[in-house]
Structures are given as structure tokens and as C-alpha cells.
CSV table of C-alpha atoms in Angstrom, one decimal:
chain,number,residue,atom,x,y,z
A,1,MET,CA,-41.0,1.2,-37.6
A,2,ASN,CA,-40.6,1.3,-33.7
A,3,ASP,CA,-39.5,4.1,-32.0
A,4,ARG,CA,-36.0,1.9,-30.8
A,5,LEU,CA,-35.1,1.5,-34.4
A,6,LYS,CA,-35.9,4.9,-35.6
A,7,ASP,CA,-33.6,6.1,-32.6
A,8,LEU,CA,-30.8,4.3,-34.2
A,9,LEU,CA,-30.9,5.2,-37.3
A,10,GLN,CA,-31.7,8.8,-36.4
A,11,LYS,CA,-28.5,9.1,-33.8
A,12,GLY,CA,-26.0,6.2,-34.2
A,13,PRO,CA,-25.1,3.0,-32.3
A,14,VAL,CA,-23.1,3.3,-28.9
A,15,ALA,CA,-20.0,1.0,-29.3
A,16,ILE,CA,-18.8,-0.7,-26.0
A,17,ASN,CA,-15.7,-2.0,-26.8
A,18,ILE,CA,-14.2,-4.8,-24.9
A,19,GLY,CA,-10.1,-5.5,-24.3
A,20,VAL,CA,-8.1,-3.9,-26.7
A,21,LEU,CA,-8.2,0.3,-26.4
A,22,ASP,CA,-7.4,1.3,-30.0
A,23,PHE,CA,-10.3,-0.1,-31.2
A,24,ALA,CA,-12.3,2.5,-28.9
A,25,GLU,CA,-9.9,5.3,-29.6
A,26,SER,CA,-10.7,4.7,-33.4
A,27,LEU,CA,-14.3,5.2,-33.1
A,28,LYS,CA,-13.7,8.3,-30.6
A,29,ASN,CA,-11.4,10.0,-33.6
A,30,GLN,CA,-14.8,9.5,-35.9
A,31,ASP,CA,-16.8,10.9,-33.1
A,32,SER,CA,-18.7,7.7,-32.6
A,33,GLU,CA,-19.8,7.6,-29.2
A,34,VAL,CA,-18.2,4.9,-27.3
A,35,ILE,CA,-17.9,3.0,-24.0
A,36,HIS,CA,-14.8,1.4,-23.4
A,37,LEU,CA,-14.5,-1.5,-20.8
A,38,ASN,CA,-10.9,-2.8,-20.2
A,39,TRP,CA,-10.4,-6.2,-20.4
A,40,THR,CA,-8.0,-8.6,-20.7
A,41,PRO,CA,-8.2,-12.3,-20.6
A,42,PRO,CA,-7.9,-14.4,-17.5
A,43,ALA,CA,-3.6,-15.1,-17.0
A,44,GLY,CA,-3.3,-13.3,-20.6
A,45,GLY,CA,-4.4,-16.1,-21.7
A,46,ASP,CA,-2.4,-19.1,-21.0
A,47,PRO,CA,-4.2,-22.3,-20.5
A,48,GLU,CA,-1.6,-23.9,-18.3
A,49,LEU,CA,-1.8,-20.8,-15.6
A,50,ILE,CA,-5.8,-20.5,-16.4
A,51,ALA,CA,-6.2,-24.3,-15.5
A,52,LEU,CA,-4.1,-23.6,-12.3
A,53,LEU,CA,-6.1,-21.0,-11.0
A,54,ASP,CA,-9.1,-22.9,-11.7
A,55,GLN,CA,-7.7,-24.8,-8.9
A,56,LEU,CA,-6.5,-22.3,-6.7
A,57,LEU,CA,-9.1,-19.2,-7.3
B,1,MET,CA,-7.0,-32.4,-2.3
B,2,ALA,CA,-10.3,-31.9,-3.8
B,3,THR,CA,-10.3,-28.2,-5.3
B,4,GLU,CA,-12.5,-26.8,-3.0
B,5,ASP,CA,-10.4,-27.7,0.3
B,6,LEU,CA,-7.8,-26.6,-1.5
B,7,LYS,CA,-9.2,-23.1,-2.1
B,8,GLN,CA,-10.8,-23.0,1.2
B,9,LYS,CA,-7.5,-23.8,2.7
B,10,ILE,CA,-6.1,-20.9,0.4
B,11,GLU,CA,-8.6,-18.2,1.8
B,12,THR,CA,-8.5,-19.3,5.1
B,13,ALA,CA,-4.4,-18.5,5.6
B,14,ASN,CA,-5.0,-15.4,3.3
B,15,ALA,CA,-7.1,-14.1,5.5
B,16,GLU,CA,-4.9,-15.3,9.1
B,17,THR,CA,-2.2,-13.6,6.6
B,18,VAL,CA,-3.4,-10.1,6.6
B,19,LYS,CA,-5.0,-10.1,10.3
B,20,GLN,CA,-1.3,-11.0,11.7
B,21,ILE,CA,-0.1,-8.0,9.3
B,22,ASN,CA,-2.9,-5.7,10.5
B,23,ALA,CA,-2.2,-6.5,14.3
B,24,GLY,CA,1.5,-5.3,13.9
B,25,ASP,CA,2.3,-2.7,16.2
B,26,PRO,CA,5.7,-0.8,15.3
B,27,VAL,CA,7.5,1.2,17.7
B,28,LEU,CA,11.0,2.6,16.7
B,29,VAL,CA,12.8,1.2,20.1
B,30,ASP,CA,17.0,1.7,19.5
B,31,ILE,CA,19.2,3.1,17.0
B,32,ALA,CA,22.5,1.3,17.1
B,33,PRO,CA,25.7,-0.2,15.2
B,34,ALA,CA,24.4,-2.7,12.7
B,35,GLY,CA,26.8,-5.1,13.6
B,36,GLU,CA,26.5,-5.0,17.5
B,37,VAL,CA,22.2,-5.5,16.4
B,38,ILE,CA,21.6,-7.4,13.4
B,39,PRO,CA,21.6,-11.2,13.9
B,40,GLY,CA,24.0,-12.7,11.4
B,41,LEU,CA,25.7,-10.0,10.5
B,42,GLN,CA,29.7,-10.6,10.7
B,43,ASP,CA,32.9,-8.9,10.1
B,44,ARG,CA,33.8,-8.1,6.4
B,45,MET,CA,30.3,-8.7,5.3
B,46,ILE,CA,27.9,-6.3,3.8
B,47,LEU,CA,24.4,-7.1,3.2
B,48,HIS,CA,22.5,-5.5,0.4
B,49,SER,CA,18.7,-4.6,-1.0
B,50,GLY,CA,17.1,-7.0,-3.1
B,51,PRO,CA,17.6,-11.2,-3.6
B,52,PRO,CA,21.0,-13.0,-3.5
B,53,VAL,CA,23.6,-11.5,-6.0
B,54,ASP,CA,27.4,-11.8,-6.7
B,55,TRP,CA,29.8,-9.0,-7.4
B,56,GLN,CA,29.9,-10.7,-11.1
B,57,ASN,CA,25.9,-10.0,-11.7
B,58,MET,CA,26.0,-6.7,-9.5
B,59,CYS,CA,24.2,-3.5,-11.1
B,60,GLY,CA,26.8,-0.5,-11.5
B,61,ALA,CA,25.2,1.4,-8.7
B,62,GLN,CA,25.2,-1.2,-6.0
B,63,ARG,CA,29.2,-2.0,-7.0
B,64,GLY,CA,29.4,2.0,-6.1
B,65,ALA,CA,27.8,1.0,-3.1
B,66,MET,CA,29.8,-1.4,-1.7
B,67,ILE,CA,33.0,0.7,-2.8
B,68,GLY,CA,31.4,3.4,-0.9
B,69,ALA,CA,30.8,0.9,2.4
B,70,VAL,CA,34.1,-0.9,1.9
B,71,LEU,CA,35.8,2.5,2.4
B,72,PHE,CA,33.4,4.0,5.1
B,73,GLU,CA,34.3,0.5,6.9
B,74,ASN,CA,38.2,1.3,6.1
B,75,TRP,CA,38.7,-1.6,5.3
B,76,ALA,CA,40.7,-0.2,1.9
B,77,ALA,CA,43.0,2.8,1.7
B,78,ASN,CA,40.8,3.9,-1.3
B,79,ALA,CA,38.7,3.1,-4.3
B,80,ASP,CA,40.7,0.8,-6.3
B,81,GLU,CA,41.9,-0.8,-3.7
B,82,ALA,CA,38.0,-1.2,-2.4
B,83,GLN,CA,37.1,-2.7,-5.9
B,84,LYS,CA,40.2,-5.2,-5.7
B,85,LEU,CA,38.9,-6.5,-2.5
B,86,LEU,CA,35.7,-7.4,-3.7
B,87,GLU,CA,37.0,-8.6,-7.0
B,88,ALA,CA,38.7,-10.8,-4.9
B,89,GLY,CA,35.8,-12.0,-2.9
B,90,LYS,CA,37.5,-11.0,0.5
B,91,VAL,CA,34.0,-9.6,1.7
B,92,ARG,CA,30.8,-11.7,2.1
B,93,PHE,CA,27.3,-10.4,0.6
B,94,GLU,CA,24.5,-11.2,1.7
B,95,PRO,CA,20.6,-10.0,1.4
B,96,ASN,CA,19.0,-7.9,3.8
B,97,HIS,CA,16.0,-9.7,3.7
B,98,HIS,CA,17.8,-12.6,4.9
B,99,HIS,CA,18.8,-10.5,8.6
B,100,GLN,CA,15.3,-9.2,9.1
B,101,ALA,CA,16.7,-5.8,7.7
B,102,VAL,CA,16.2,-3.8,4.7
B,103,GLY,CA,17.8,-0.7,2.8
B,104,PRO,CA,16.6,1.6,0.4
B,105,MET,CA,18.6,1.8,-3.5
B,106,ALA,CA,21.6,-0.4,-3.3
B,107,GLY,CA,20.5,-1.5,0.6
B,108,THR,CA,24.2,-1.5,1.8
B,109,ILE,CA,24.5,-1.8,5.2
B,110,SER,CA,27.9,-2.4,7.0
B,111,PRO,CA,28.9,-3.7,10.5
B,112,SER,CA,29.6,-0.1,12.2
B,113,MET,CA,26.7,1.6,10.5
B,114,PRO,CA,23.6,2.4,12.6
B,115,VAL,CA,20.6,1.0,11.9
B,116,TRP,CA,17.2,2.1,13.3
B,117,ILE,CA,15.4,-0.7,15.2
B,118,VAL,CA,11.9,-1.3,15.2
B,119,GLU,CA,9.9,-3.4,17.2
B,120,ASN,CA,6.6,-5.2,16.5
B,121,ARG,CA,5.2,-5.0,19.7
B,122,ALA,CA,2.5,-7.6,18.9
B,123,PHE,CA,5.0,-10.0,18.1
B,124,LYS,CA,8.2,-9.0,19.4
B,125,ASN,CA,10.1,-9.5,16.7
B,126,ARG,CA,12.7,-6.5,15.2
B,127,ALA,CA,13.7,-5.4,11.9
B,128,PHE,CA,16.6,-2.8,11.0
B,129,CYS,CA,16.9,-0.6,8.4
B,130,ARG,CA,19.3,1.8,7.3
B,131,GLN,CA,20.3,5.7,7.1
B,132,VAL,CA,18.2,6.9,4.0
B,133,GLU,CA,20.6,9.6,1.6
B,134,GLY,CA,21.1,10.5,-1.5
B,135,ARG,CA,24.5,9.5,-2.5
B,136,GLN,CA,26.2,6.5,-1.2
B,137,GLN,CA,23.1,4.6,-1.2
B,138,PHE,CA,22.9,5.3,-5.0
B,139,GLY,CA,26.4,4.5,-5.7
B,140,ASP,CA,28.3,7.3,-4.7
B,141,PHE,CA,31.7,6.7,-3.3
B,142,SER,CA,33.1,10.0,-3.2
B,143,ASP,CA,34.5,11.7,0.0
B,144,SER,CA,31.9,14.0,0.7
B,145,ALA,CA,29.4,11.3,-0.2
B,146,LEU,CA,30.7,9.1,2.9
B,147,ASP,CA,30.8,12.5,5.0
B,148,GLY,CA,26.9,12.0,5.3
B,149,LEU,CA,27.6,8.6,6.7
B,150,ARG,CA,30.3,9.4,9.0
B,151,GLN,CA,27.9,12.5,10.7
B,152,TRP,CA,25.3,10.0,10.6
B,153,ARG,CA,27.4,7.5,12.6
B,154,ASN,CA,29.8,10.1,14.5
B,155,ILE,CA,26.5,12.3,15.6
B,156,TRP,CA,23.2,12.2,14.2
B,157,ALA,CA,22.3,8.8,15.4
B,158,PRO,CA,23.7,9.1,19.1
B,159,SER,CA,21.7,12.2,19.4
B,160,LEU,CA,18.7,10.7,18.4
B,161,ARG,CA,19.5,7.5,20.2
B,162,LYS,CA,20.0,9.5,22.9
B,163,GLY,CA,16.4,10.9,23.1
B,164,LEU,CA,14.7,7.8,21.7
B,165,LEU,CA,16.0,6.3,24.8
B,166,GLN,CA,14.6,8.9,26.7
B,167,MET,CA,11.2,8.5,25.9
B,168,GLY,CA,11.3,4.9,26.0
B,169,GLY,CA,10.4,4.3,22.2
B,170,LEU,CA,8.1,5.9,19.8
B,171,GLU,CA,5.3,4.6,18.6
B,172,LEU,CA,5.2,4.7,14.3
B,173,LYS,CA,1.5,2.8,14.0
B,174,PRO,CA,-0.5,6.9,15.0
B,175,ILE,CA,2.8,8.7,12.8
B,176,ILE,CA,1.8,6.9,10.0
B,177,ALA,CA,-1.4,7.0,9.8
B,178,LYS,CA,-1.3,10.4,10.5
B,179,ALA,CA,0.6,11.2,7.5
B,180,LEU,CA,-1.1,9.1,5.2
B,181,MET,CA,-4.7,11.5,5.8
B,182,MET,CA,-1.2,14.6,5.0
B,183,GLY,CA,-0.7,13.7,1.7
B,184,ASP,CA,2.2,11.0,2.0
B,185,GLU,CA,2.3,7.5,1.0
B,186,LEU,CA,5.7,6.5,2.5
B,187,HIS,CA,8.1,5.4,0.4
B,188,ASN,CA,9.3,8.5,-2.4
B,189,ARG,CA,6.7,11.1,-0.1
B,190,PRO,CA,6.6,10.4,3.8
B,191,VAL,CA,7.3,14.5,4.6
B,192,ALA,CA,4.6,14.9,6.8
B,193,ALA,CA,5.9,11.8,8.5
B,194,SER,CA,9.1,13.0,8.4
B,195,SER,CA,7.9,16.4,10.1
B,196,LEU,CA,6.1,14.4,12.6
B,197,PHE,CA,9.3,12.5,13.5
B,198,ALA,CA,11.1,15.7,13.9
B,199,ASN,CA,8.3,17.0,15.9
B,200,ALA,CA,8.3,14.2,18.3
B,201,MET,CA,11.8,14.2,18.5
B,202,VAL,CA,12.9,17.6,19.5
B,203,CYS,CA,12.3,17.3,23.6
B,204,SER,CA,13.3,14.3,24.6
B,205,MET,CA,16.7,14.8,23.0
B,206,ILE,CA,17.0,18.3,24.6
B,207,GLU,CA,15.8,16.6,28.1
B,208,ALA,CA,18.4,13.6,27.4
B,209,GLY,CA,20.9,16.2,27.8
B,210,VAL,CA,22.5,15.8,24.0
B,211,GLY,CA,25.2,18.8,24.0
B,212,ARG,CA,24.3,22.1,21.9
B,213,GLU,CA,26.6,21.6,19.0
B,214,ASP,CA,25.2,17.8,18.1
B,215,LEU,CA,21.7,18.8,19.1
B,216,LEU,CA,21.9,21.8,16.3
B,217,SER,CA,23.6,19.8,14.1
B,218,THR,CA,21.2,17.0,14.6
B,219,LEU,CA,18.0,19.3,14.6
B,220,TYR,CA,19.0,21.0,11.3
B,221,TYR,CA,19.7,17.1,9.8
B,222,ILE,CA,15.9,15.5,10.8
B,223,THR,CA,14.2,18.9,10.1
B,224,LYS,CA,15.5,19.4,6.5
B,225,HIS,CA,15.5,16.1,5.4
B,226,GLU,CA,12.2,15.3,3.6
B,227,LEU,CA,13.0,11.3,3.1
B,228,LEU,CA,14.2,10.6,7.0
B,229,PHE,CA,11.1,8.8,7.4
B,230,LEU,CA,11.5,6.6,5.0
B,231,ALA,CA,13.6,4.5,6.9
B,232,LEU,CA,11.2,4.1,9.6
B,233,SER,CA,7.7,3.2,6.7
B,234,MET,CA,10.4,0.3,5.9
B,235,ALA,CA,11.6,-0.7,9.3
B,236,ALA,CA,7.8,-0.7,10.2
B,237,GLY,CA,7.1,-2.6,7.2
B,238,LYS,CA,9.5,-5.5,7.5
B,239,ALA,CA,8.1,-5.7,11.1
B,240,SER,CA,4.8,-5.6,10.6
B,241,VAL,CA,5.1,-8.2,7.6
B,242,ASP,CA,7.6,-10.8,8.9
B,243,PRO,CA,5.4,-12.1,11.7
B,244,ALA,CA,3.2,-12.9,8.2
B,245,ALA,CA,5.8,-14.8,6.7
B,246,GLY,CA,5.3,-19.3,6.2
B,247,ILE,CA,1.5,-19.0,7.1
B,248,GLU,CA,0.9,-22.5,4.8
B,249,TYR,CA,-1.5,-22.2,2.1
B,250,SER,CA,-0.9,-18.6,2.2
B,251,THR,CA,-0.9,-17.4,-1.1
B,252,VAL,CA,0.1,-13.2,0.2
B,253,VAL,CA,3.3,-11.7,-1.1
B,254,THR,CA,5.6,-11.3,1.7
B,255,ALA,CA,8.4,-9.2,0.1
B,256,MET,CA,9.0,-7.6,-2.9
B,257,ALA,CA,12.9,-6.7,-3.7
B,258,ARG,CA,15.0,-5.6,-5.9
B,259,ASN,CA,19.0,-5.3,-6.5
B,260,GLY,CA,19.3,-3.6,-9.6
B,261,THR,CA,19.4,-6.9,-11.8
B,262,GLU,CA,16.9,-8.9,-10.9
B,263,PHE,CA,13.3,-8.0,-9.0
B,264,GLY,CA,12.2,-10.8,-6.3
B,265,ILE,CA,9.6,-11.9,-4.4
B,266,ARG,CA,8.5,-14.2,-1.3
B,267,VAL,CA,5.2,-15.7,-0.4
B,268,SER,CA,3.8,-16.4,2.8
B,269,GLY,CA,3.0,-20.1,1.8
B,270,LEU,CA,6.0,-20.8,-0.1
B,271,GLY,CA,8.8,-19.7,2.5
B,272,GLU,CA,12.0,-17.8,2.6
B,273,GLU,CA,12.1,-19.0,-1.5
B,274,TRP,CA,12.8,-15.8,-4.2
B,275,PHE,CA,10.7,-16.0,-7.3
B,276,THR,CA,13.1,-13.8,-9.4
B,277,ALA,CA,12.6,-12.2,-12.9
B,278,GLN,CA,14.8,-9.2,-14.7
B,279,SER,CA,14.7,-5.8,-12.7
B,280,PRO,CA,12.6,-3.7,-14.6
B,281,ARG,CA,13.5,0.0,-16.1
B,282,VAL,CA,11.7,2.8,-14.1
B,283,ASN,CA,9.3,5.1,-16.4
B,284,GLY,CA,10.4,8.8,-14.7
B,285,LEU,CA,11.7,11.9,-14.5
B,286,TYR,CA,15.3,13.3,-14.3
B,287,PHE,CA,17.3,15.7,-12.8
B,288,PRO,CA,18.8,18.5,-14.8
B,289,GLY,CA,21.9,17.0,-17.1
B,290,TYR,CA,20.3,13.3,-16.8
B,291,THR,CA,18.2,10.9,-19.5
B,292,GLU,CA,16.7,6.9,-19.5
B,293,LYS,CA,19.8,6.3,-21.1
B,294,ASP,CA,21.6,7.1,-17.8
B,295,ALA,CA,19.5,5.0,-15.7
B,296,GLY,CA,20.1,1.4,-14.0
B,297,ALA,CA,17.4,-0.8,-13.6
B,298,ASP,CA,14.8,-0.5,-10.1
B,299,MET,CA,16.6,-1.1,-7.2
B,300,GLY,CA,16.4,-1.1,-3.6
B,301,ASP,CA,14.5,-2.8,-0.6
B,302,SER,CA,11.9,-0.1,-0.8
B,303,ALA,CA,9.1,-1.9,-2.1
B,304,ILE,CA,8.6,-3.4,1.4
B,305,THR,CA,6.2,-0.3,1.7
B,306,GLU,CA,4.0,-1.8,-1.3
B,307,THR,CA,4.1,-5.0,0.6
B,308,ALA,CA,2.5,-3.3,4.1
B,309,GLY,CA,0.1,-1.3,1.7
B,310,TRP,CA,1.6,2.0,1.7
B,311,GLY,CA,3.8,3.5,-1.6
B,312,GLY,CA,1.9,2.7,-4.8
B,313,MET,CA,-0.9,1.1,-3.3
B,314,VAL,CA,-2.0,4.5,-1.9
B,315,LEU,CA,-1.3,7.1,-4.8
B,316,ALA,CA,-4.4,8.6,-5.0
B,317,GLY,CA,-4.0,10.0,-1.8
B,318,ALA,CA,-0.4,11.5,-2.6
B,319,THR,CA,-1.3,13.6,-5.4
B,320,GLY,CA,1.6,15.8,-4.5
B,321,ILE,CA,4.6,13.2,-4.9
B,322,LEU,CA,3.3,13.1,-8.6
B,323,GLY,CA,5.3,16.3,-9.6
B,324,PHE,CA,8.6,14.3,-8.8
B,325,VAL,CA,7.8,10.6,-10.1
B,326,GLY,CA,5.3,11.8,-12.9
B,327,GLY,CA,1.9,11.1,-13.8
B,328,THR,CA,-1.5,12.2,-13.0
B,329,PRO,CA,-4.0,12.7,-10.4
B,330,GLU,CA,-6.1,10.8,-12.4
B,331,GLU,CA,-3.6,8.1,-13.0
B,332,ALA,CA,-2.8,7.9,-9.5
B,333,MET,CA,-6.8,7.4,-8.5
B,334,THR,CA,-6.5,4.5,-11.5
B,335,TYR,CA,-3.5,2.5,-9.5
B,336,SER,CA,-4.7,2.7,-6.1
B,337,LYS,CA,-7.8,0.8,-7.9
B,338,GLU,CA,-6.2,-1.6,-9.6
B,339,MET,CA,-4.5,-2.3,-6.2
B,340,ARG,CA,-7.8,-2.6,-4.7
B,341,GLN,CA,-8.1,-5.7,-7.4
B,342,ILE,CA,-5.5,-7.7,-6.3
B,343,THR,CA,-5.0,-7.4,-2.7
B,344,VAL,CA,-6.7,-9.6,-0.1
B,345,ALA,CA,-8.2,-6.9,2.4
B,346,MET,CA,-8.0,-3.4,3.6
B,347,SER,CA,-5.5,-2.3,6.1
B,348,THR,CA,-7.0,-1.8,9.3
B,349,ASN,CA,-5.2,0.4,10.4
B,350,TYR,CA,-4.1,2.7,8.1
B,351,ARG,CA,-7.1,4.5,6.1
B,352,MET,CA,-7.3,6.4,3.2
B,353,PRO,CA,-9.1,9.9,3.1
B,354,VAL,CA,-9.4,10.0,-0.7
B,355,PHE,CA,-11.7,6.7,-0.8
B,356,GLY,CA,-14.0,8.0,2.0
B,357,PHE,CA,-11.1,6.6,4.6
B,358,GLN,CA,-11.5,2.8,3.8
B,359,GLY,CA,-8.3,1.3,4.4
B,360,ALA,CA,-5.4,0.9,2.4
B,361,PRO,CA,-5.0,-2.1,-0.4
B,362,LEU,CA,-3.0,-4.9,1.8
B,363,GLY,CA,-1.7,-8.4,0.8
B,364,ILE,CA,-0.8,-8.6,-2.3
B,365,ASP,CA,-2.6,-12.0,-3.7
B,366,ILE,CA,-0.1,-13.7,-6.4
B,367,ARG,CA,-3.3,-15.6,-7.8
B,368,LYS,CA,-4.8,-12.2,-8.0
B,369,VAL,CA,-2.0,-10.7,-9.8
B,370,VAL,CA,-2.0,-13.4,-12.4
B,371,GLN,CA,-5.8,-13.8,-12.9
B,372,THR,CA,-5.7,-9.9,-13.9
B,373,GLY,CA,-2.1,-9.3,-15.5
B,374,ILE,CA,-2.3,-5.9,-13.2
B,375,THR,CA,1.0,-6.4,-11.2
B,376,PRO,CA,1.9,-3.8,-8.0
B,377,ILE,CA,2.7,-0.4,-8.8
B,378,ILE,CA,5.7,1.2,-6.9
B,379,ASP,CA,7.0,4.8,-6.7
B,380,THR,CA,11.0,5.0,-6.6
B,381,ALA,CA,14.3,6.8,-6.8
B,382,ILE,CA,16.7,6.3,-10.3
B,383,ALA,CA,19.8,4.9,-9.7
B,384,HIS,CA,22.6,5.8,-12.7
B,385,LYS,CA,23.9,2.5,-14.4
B,386,ASN,CA,27.6,2.9,-13.5
B,387,PRO,CA,29.4,3.3,-10.2
B,388,GLY,CA,30.5,6.6,-8.7
B,389,TYR,CA,26.8,9.0,-8.9
B,390,SER,CA,24.0,10.4,-6.3
B,391,ILE,CA,20.2,9.9,-7.4
B,392,ILE,CA,19.7,11.0,-10.7
B,393,GLY,CA,15.7,11.3,-10.9
B,394,ALA,CA,12.4,9.3,-9.6
B,395,GLY,CA,9.2,7.6,-10.8
B,396,LEU,CA,6.9,4.5,-11.2
B,397,VAL,CA,7.6,0.8,-12.2
B,398,ARG,CA,5.6,-2.2,-12.2
B,399,ALA,CA,6.8,-5.5,-10.4
B,400,PRO,CA,7.6,-8.3,-13.1
B,401,MET,CA,4.7,-10.3,-14.2
B,402,ASP,CA,7.5,-13.6,-14.6
B,403,CYS,CA,7.8,-13.2,-10.2
B,404,PHE,CA,3.9,-14.1,-9.8
B,405,LYS,CA,3.8,-16.4,-12.5
B,406,LYS,CA,7.0,-18.6,-11.4
B,407,ALA,CA,5.3,-18.2,-7.5
B,408,LEU,CA,2.1,-19.6,-8.3
B,409,ILE,CA,3.5,-22.7,-10.3
B,410,ARG,CA,5.8,-23.3,-7.6
B,411,PHE,CA,2.8,-22.9,-4.8
B,412,GLY,CA,0.9,-25.6,-7.4
B,413,GLN,CA,3.4,-27.8,-7.3
B,414,LYS,CA,3.5,-27.8,-3.7
B,415,TYR,CA,0.1,-28.1,-2.9
B,416,GLY,CA,-0.7,-30.6,-4.7
B,417,ALA,CA,-2.6,-28.4,-7.5
B,418,LYS,CA,-3.0,-30.7,-10.7
């Protein structure tokens, strides 16, 4: 077993949570290490606005 | 037009827009009755904050302020008569922004009300703002509330005018720049700027020969009025941003204003058209005896300060205000970082010590707002939902996303995006 795999099994994973903050909070509440990235889909995921933005930005 | 050409035209236009705002040189040149100096302000007309609104759709606080303005002008003998006059359409309403003017909260400007006059010396355009006070502009039309307006008209404005003319005008850029270094954000916290303004006026009022009684009354007024400079930051913001309006292909916001019913924005490349959405609720702190159930929706032209790069845009440097509007220093830092994501540039005049003296976020870009989902944050006061009340609180509010989406769609139509 290599050292990195041993580390993972002994220390547990570090989660990176993208988007919904609640998921990060629930991991934190279970004492798991988590890094939260504040992200939302461009234009709230609206396909028409995304198509418009593609032409303007 | 090819997509890359369109993008390049927008980038060039936006760079020109913020260049013009950065070139602004606001100078307080005079204080005079609105009817004598504001273009197009006629008899029996009252200007108001926000996009256009009629009596039927006007919120409670703005209705109360209208009643107060009618009584102040002596167009009616009492509040009932004033209301009937207004309901009957005997007084014309127009937005301040259509007359080179801005007004805090209800923003009412009537002909005999003296207004601050700020000239942008770089472009020779002028902007006007009414007196800031905590009663009539919030909808209180009681006699004691109107007394504050009468003293402004009869004593304070004429005394300050004499001092101002004696000194030949007062440059506002140095005061604003210094105040940002002193913990102001120039919207709800213009405390340092108000003090710097008072310091600048004292000697010139004495030199101008203002009589002892009027001088003392005016000195008490300007040295105890912590929000006094808001009228000047608003007029300076309006005077600085107006030359940047009407630049073809620009996606930069040139006005954000609310009338308590609707929130409206204007965009440089889209001329004078308003893009509106329902006025949002303010998340704030209330004076004793009031709760959010009493509150009206967001109101006032004071978001011209955010449009010019102050207010909520620089909240991280003005943490002293958080006791008034709510929030934590960490949140304030996050807000100002967010505002950098939706703006075109940084101010070359107005800097933030907390960000290593980098410039304040400048030039709200409708494309970036829609793309990121981050809307401008504004710190503001709160008026009652019904007529007849003074200020009831203060807080933070986000501009509604729908304004920016509507503007972006209109922009795409105008400039040929498919």
C-alpha cells in the first residue's frame, strides 16, 4: 500500500464542496474537513441568458 | 456584427465610460432655490426619487413626503387639502434623475426648496441634491418636521451660500478621498466628510459677514448633522456619472434609484430607459418601537453613491457603520470583494486603505451581474410603510437581479446579438 493511500485511510479524505453551502455544513457538523467553494452556474443556469452572455462577455 | 467585434466594442466603450467617471471633478458651487436652478422644474411640480411613479402606485412614505412638500410650498392649508390636491392630479410628479437631480429617501424637491449645486469642472455639467434630514423625506408631514425644511430655507442654506460664494466654491474630491481614509463610505456614514465640510465652511461664513444669530444656528446645524454630507456625496456622484451616460455599446450602470415601489437602473449604452423591478425589502436594524412589519420597501436616489463607487461598494473600509445597518466586518469585507467581481475598474481617485490603497470598485457592469448572480449591495435607511413617520431604521439591501436581466436582454436587442 503506498503512503498516499495509507494517509487517506488513516486521516480520512478532505472534501471540496462546490456550490450548495448546506452540503459543506453537514460535513463540518460531522467533524470532517471540508473546503467550500462559493460557486453558482453562470446566469443562474438560464440557457437564453447564457447564450446572450456568450456573445457579449 | 461578429461576436468578437461586439465584445471588443463593449470593452472599449466600458473603458471610456469609467475613464469619464474617473475624470470627474465635483465642486460645490452654490446653494439656491430649486425652482431657480433645476432645468424643467416648474410651478406646481414636485420631483421625487426613483423611476417614474404616479400617485396611485406611490408608496406610503413618498405620499407622506409629497403631502409635506405641498404644505411646505403653501399650496394647501392642511394635510387633508394637500392629499386631495395630490389625488386630483393638480401637482405634477417627475423623477429627480430626469432633471439632473437626486434626492435621498422620498427625494421630494419642490420649487422653493434650496438645493446643493455641484458642478463637474471636468465636463461643466451640474447636478442638484436636496437637504438630507430624518423626517419629511421619510414621509413625516407634521409641522415640526416641516420646521426643519423652513430653517434650511430661511437660515441655514442662505448662510452657507454666503460662505460658499465667499470662498468661490468648495472642491469635493479631496474631502471624499480623505473621508474614505477616515472610515466613511459616504452613503449612510458620511460622518468624517460632514466634519471636514463643517471645518471648511466656518471661516468663510464669518468672512462673508453672516450675522451672529444665523451664524450660530448654522454652525450648530452643520457641526451636529452627521449625515449632512450625504447630499453632497449624492450630488457629486450624480455630477461625476452623468457625463458617462449615453456611450454607445457601454454596459456600465449610470443610475440606480428606488421610489419605494420600484427599483430602477439605467445603463450608459441604453440611454435614458429605465429597467425596473419591484423594490426589495431592506434587511436592517430598527429604532425602538418599530419592527420589519412597519417597514416600507427600499427607497431613494442615494444609490447614486454605489453607482459612483462608494456606499456598499466600499463597506469593508467603513466597519463603523455596521452598528447602524447590521452585519459583521467579515461580511463587509466579503461584500466589497464581491463588488470587484461585477465592476469594470477601480477608481483612480478614491482609494480603500483596507485593500492596500487600491481604488474603490467602479463601473457596475450588467453583464457581470447577470453572469455571476452577484447584485450590487446598498446600505440604506428605512422608512415606514405608511405616511406620517420619520426614519425607523437602517440596513442593507441588494439591487434586484431582474433589472439587470431586463437591461441585458434590451442591450442584446439594440446591439444585434442573436
